[in-house]
Every structure is written in structure tokens, then in C-alpha cells.
CSV table of N, CA and C in Angstrom, one decimal:
chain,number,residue,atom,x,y,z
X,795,UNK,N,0.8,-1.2,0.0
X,795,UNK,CA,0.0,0.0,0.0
X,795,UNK,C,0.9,1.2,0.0
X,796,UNK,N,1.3,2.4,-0.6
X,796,UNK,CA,1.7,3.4,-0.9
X,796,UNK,C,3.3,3.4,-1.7
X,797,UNK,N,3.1,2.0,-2.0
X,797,UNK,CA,4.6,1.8,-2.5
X,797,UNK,C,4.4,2.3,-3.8
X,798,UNK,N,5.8,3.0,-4.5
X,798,UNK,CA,6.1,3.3,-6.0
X,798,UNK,C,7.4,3.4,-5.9
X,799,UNK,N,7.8,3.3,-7.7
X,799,UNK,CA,9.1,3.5,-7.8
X,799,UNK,C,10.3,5.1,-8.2
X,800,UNK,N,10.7,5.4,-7.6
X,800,UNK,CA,11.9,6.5,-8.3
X,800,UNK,C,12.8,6.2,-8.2
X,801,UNK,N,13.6,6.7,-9.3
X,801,UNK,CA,14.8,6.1,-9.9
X,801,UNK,C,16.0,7.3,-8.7
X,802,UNK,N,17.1,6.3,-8.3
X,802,UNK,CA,18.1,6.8,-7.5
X,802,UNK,C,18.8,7.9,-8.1
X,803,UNK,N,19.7,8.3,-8.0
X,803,UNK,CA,20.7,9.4,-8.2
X,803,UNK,C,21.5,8.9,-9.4
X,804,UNK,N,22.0,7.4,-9.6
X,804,UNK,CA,22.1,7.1,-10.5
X,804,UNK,C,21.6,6.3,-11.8
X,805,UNK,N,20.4,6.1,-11.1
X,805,UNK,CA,19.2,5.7,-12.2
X,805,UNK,C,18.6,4.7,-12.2
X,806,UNK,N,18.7,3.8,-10.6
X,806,UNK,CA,18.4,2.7,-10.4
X,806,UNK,C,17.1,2.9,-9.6
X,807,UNK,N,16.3,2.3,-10.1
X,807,UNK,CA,15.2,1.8,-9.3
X,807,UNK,C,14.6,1.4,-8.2
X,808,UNK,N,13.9,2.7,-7.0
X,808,UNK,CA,14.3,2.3,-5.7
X,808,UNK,C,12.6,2.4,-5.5
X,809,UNK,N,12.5,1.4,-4.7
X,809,UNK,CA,11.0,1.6,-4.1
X,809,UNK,C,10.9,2.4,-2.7
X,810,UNK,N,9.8,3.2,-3.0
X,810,UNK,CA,9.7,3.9,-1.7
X,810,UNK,C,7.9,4.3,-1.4
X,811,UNK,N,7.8,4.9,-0.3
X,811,UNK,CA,6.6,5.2,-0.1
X,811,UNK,C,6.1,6.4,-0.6
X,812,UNK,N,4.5,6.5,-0.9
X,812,UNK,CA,4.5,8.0,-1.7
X,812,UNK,C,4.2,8.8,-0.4
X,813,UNK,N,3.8,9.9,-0.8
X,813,UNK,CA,3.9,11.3,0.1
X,813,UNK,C,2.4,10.6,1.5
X,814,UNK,N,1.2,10.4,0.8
X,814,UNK,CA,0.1,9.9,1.5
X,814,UNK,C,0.1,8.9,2.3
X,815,UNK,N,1.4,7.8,2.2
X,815,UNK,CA,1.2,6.8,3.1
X,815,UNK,C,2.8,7.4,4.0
X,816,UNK,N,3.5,8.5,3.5
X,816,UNK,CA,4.7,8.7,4.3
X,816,UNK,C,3.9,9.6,5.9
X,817,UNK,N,2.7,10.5,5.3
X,817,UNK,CA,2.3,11.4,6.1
X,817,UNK,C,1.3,10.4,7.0
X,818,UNK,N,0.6,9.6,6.8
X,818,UNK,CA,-0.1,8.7,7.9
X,818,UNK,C,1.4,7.6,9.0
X,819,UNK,N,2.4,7.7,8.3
X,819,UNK,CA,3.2,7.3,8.6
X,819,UNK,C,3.5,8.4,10.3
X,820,UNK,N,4.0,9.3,9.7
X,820,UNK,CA,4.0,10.5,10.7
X,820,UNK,C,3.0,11.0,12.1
X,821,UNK,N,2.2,10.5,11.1
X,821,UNK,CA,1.0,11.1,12.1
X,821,UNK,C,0.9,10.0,13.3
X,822,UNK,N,0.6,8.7,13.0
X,822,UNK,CA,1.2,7.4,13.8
X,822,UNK,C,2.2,7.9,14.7
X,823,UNK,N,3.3,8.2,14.5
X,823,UNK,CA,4.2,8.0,15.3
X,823,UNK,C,3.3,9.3,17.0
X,824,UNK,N,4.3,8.9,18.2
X,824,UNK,CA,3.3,9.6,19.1
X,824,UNK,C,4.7,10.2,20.0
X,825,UNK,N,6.1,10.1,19.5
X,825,UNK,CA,7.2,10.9,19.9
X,825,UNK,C,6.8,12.5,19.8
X,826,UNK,N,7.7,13.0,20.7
X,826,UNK,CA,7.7,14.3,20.6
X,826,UNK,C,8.2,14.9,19.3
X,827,UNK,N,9.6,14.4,18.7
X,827,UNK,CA,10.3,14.3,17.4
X,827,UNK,C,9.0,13.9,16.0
X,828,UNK,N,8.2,13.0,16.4
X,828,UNK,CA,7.2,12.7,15.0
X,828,UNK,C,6.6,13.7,15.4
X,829,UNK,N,5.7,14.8,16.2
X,829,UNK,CA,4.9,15.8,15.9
X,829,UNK,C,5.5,16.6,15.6
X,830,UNK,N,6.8,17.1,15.7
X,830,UNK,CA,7.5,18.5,15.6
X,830,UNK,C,7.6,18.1,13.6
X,831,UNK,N,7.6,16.9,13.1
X,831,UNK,CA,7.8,16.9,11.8
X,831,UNK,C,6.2,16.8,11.0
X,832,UNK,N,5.2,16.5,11.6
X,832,UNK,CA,3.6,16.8,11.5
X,832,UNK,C,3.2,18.2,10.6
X,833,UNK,N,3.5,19.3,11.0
X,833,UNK,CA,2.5,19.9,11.3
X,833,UNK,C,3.3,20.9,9.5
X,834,UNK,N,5.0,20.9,9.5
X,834,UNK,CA,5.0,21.6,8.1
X,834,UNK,C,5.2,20.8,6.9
X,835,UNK,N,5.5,19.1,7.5
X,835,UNK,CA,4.5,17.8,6.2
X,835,UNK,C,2.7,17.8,6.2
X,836,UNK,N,2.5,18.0,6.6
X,836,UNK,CA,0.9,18.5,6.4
X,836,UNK,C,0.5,20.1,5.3
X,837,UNK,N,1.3,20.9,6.1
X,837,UNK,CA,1.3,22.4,4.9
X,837,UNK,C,2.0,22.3,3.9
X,838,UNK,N,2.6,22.0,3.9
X,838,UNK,CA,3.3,21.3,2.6
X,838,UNK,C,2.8,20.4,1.8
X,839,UNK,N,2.4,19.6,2.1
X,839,UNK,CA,1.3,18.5,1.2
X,839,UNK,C,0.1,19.2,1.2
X,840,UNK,N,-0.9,20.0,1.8
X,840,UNK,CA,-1.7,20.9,1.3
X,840,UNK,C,-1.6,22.2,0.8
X,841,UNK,N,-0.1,22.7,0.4
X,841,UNK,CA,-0.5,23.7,-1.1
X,841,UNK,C,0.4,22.8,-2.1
X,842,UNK,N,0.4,21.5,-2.1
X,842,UNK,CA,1.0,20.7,-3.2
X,842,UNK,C,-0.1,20.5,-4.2
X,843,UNK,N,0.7,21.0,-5.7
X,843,UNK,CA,-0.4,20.5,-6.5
X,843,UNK,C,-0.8,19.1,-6.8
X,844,UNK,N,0.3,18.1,-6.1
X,844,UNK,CA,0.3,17.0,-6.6
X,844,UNK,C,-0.7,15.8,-5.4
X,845,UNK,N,-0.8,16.7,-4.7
X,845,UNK,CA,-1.7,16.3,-3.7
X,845,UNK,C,-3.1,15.3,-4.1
X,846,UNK,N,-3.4,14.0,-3.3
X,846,UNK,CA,-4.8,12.8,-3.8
X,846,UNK,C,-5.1,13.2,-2.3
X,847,UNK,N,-5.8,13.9,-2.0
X,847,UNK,CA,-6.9,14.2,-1.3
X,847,UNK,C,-7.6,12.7,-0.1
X,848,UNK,N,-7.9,12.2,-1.4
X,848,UNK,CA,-9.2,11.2,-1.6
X,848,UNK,C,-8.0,9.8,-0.7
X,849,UNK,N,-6.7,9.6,-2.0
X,849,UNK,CA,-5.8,8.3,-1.6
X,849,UNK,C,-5.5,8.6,0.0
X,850,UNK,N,-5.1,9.7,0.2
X,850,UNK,CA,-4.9,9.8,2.1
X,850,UNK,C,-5.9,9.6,2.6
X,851,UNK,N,-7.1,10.2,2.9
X,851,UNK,CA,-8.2,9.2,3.6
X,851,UNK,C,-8.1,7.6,3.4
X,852,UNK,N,-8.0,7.4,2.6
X,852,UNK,CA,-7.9,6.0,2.3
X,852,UNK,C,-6.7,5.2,3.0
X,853,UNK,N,-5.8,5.8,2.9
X,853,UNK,CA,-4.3,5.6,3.8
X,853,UNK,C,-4.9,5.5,5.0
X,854,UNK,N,-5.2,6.7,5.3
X,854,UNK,CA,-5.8,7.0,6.8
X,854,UNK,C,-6.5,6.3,7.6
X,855,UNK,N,-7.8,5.6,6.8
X,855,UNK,CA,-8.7,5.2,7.3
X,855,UNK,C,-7.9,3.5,7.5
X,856,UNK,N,-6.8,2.9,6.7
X,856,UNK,CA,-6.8,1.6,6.8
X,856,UNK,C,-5.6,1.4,8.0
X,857,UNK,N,-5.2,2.1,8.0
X,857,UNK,CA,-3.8,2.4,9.2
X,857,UNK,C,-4.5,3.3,10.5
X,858,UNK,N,-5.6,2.7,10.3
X,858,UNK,CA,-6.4,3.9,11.8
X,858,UNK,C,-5.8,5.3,12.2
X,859,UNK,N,-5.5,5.9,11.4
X,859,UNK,CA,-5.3,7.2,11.9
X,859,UNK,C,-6.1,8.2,11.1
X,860,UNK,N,-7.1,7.8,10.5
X,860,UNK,CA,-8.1,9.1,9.8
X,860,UNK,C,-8.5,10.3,10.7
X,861,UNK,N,-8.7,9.9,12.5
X,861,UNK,CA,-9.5,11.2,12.7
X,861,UNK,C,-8.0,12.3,13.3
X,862,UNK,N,-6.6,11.8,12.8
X,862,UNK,CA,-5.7,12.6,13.7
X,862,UNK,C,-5.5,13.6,11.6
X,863,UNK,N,-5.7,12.8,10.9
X,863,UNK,CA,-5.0,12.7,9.7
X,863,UNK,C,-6.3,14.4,9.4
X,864,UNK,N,-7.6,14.2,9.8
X,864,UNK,CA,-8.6,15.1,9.6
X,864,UNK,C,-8.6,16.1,10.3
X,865,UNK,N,-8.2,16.0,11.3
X,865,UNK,CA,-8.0,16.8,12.3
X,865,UNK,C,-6.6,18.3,12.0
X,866,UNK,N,-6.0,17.9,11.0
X,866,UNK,CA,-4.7,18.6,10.5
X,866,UNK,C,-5.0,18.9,9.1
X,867,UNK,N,-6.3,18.0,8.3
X,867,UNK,CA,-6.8,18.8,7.2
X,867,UNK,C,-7.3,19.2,7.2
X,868,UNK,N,-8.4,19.6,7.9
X,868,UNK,CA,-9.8,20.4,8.4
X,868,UNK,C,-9.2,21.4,8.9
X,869,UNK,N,-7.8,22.2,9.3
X,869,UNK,CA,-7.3,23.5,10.0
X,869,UNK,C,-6.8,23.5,8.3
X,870,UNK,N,-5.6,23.0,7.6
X,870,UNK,CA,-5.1,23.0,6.5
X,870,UNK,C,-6.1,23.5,5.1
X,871,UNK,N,-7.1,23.2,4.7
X,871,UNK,CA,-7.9,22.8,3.7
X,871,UNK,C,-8.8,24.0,3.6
């Protein structure tokens, strides 16, 4: 679930997580260190144009963190 591929620095093929399953990623975590990195991955992913709206709820909802994930787009949005 949020896996794709970009190509390395020298052109190799690296799988990684996209932006929607890195930020439920974040939000999860309950360190003092994961909130301090929350709040300008969130403003940053909402004035992105490249932004799925719709795929992060989805993220959200299956990794149980939809009402922390709503809670930071409902101030954002």
C-alpha cells in the first residue's frame, strides 16, 4: 500500500513510499520528534499540486489514523 518506484541518483530503481502513506506514517508515530515533523509535512502536502486528497483518507482510514489525519486537514484545507 503506498509503494512506487523513483529512480536513484544514478538511475536505479528504488521503491519507496508515496507522500500519502509517508504522512499517515507521521501522524502514527506519538514521539515528541514525530509531531514536531507533523505539522510543516501536512502544509506542505496541502499547497501541493500534486496532492490525492481522496488516496490519504484512504491511507488513513486503513492504518487507523483518519481522525488525527482530519484533524490537521480540516485547519489545513
Amino acid at each position: 500500500m503506498g509503494i512506487t518506484e523513483k529512480p536513484s541518483l544514478c538511475g536505479n530503481p528504488l521503491r519507496v513510499y508515496n507522500v500519502e502513506r509517508t504522512l499517515c506514517d507521521i501522524v502514527k508515530g506519538k514521539s515528541a520528534y514525530d509531531i514536531q515533523l507533523v505539522t510543516p509535512a501536512m502544509k506542505a502536502y496541502a499547497v501541493s499540486r500534486e496532492k490525492d486528497v481522496a488516496k490519504l483518507l484512504e491511507y488513513a482510514e486503513r492504518l487507523r489514523v483518519k481522525p488525527r489525519i482530519l484533524r490537521y486537514m480540516e485547519v489545513l484545507l
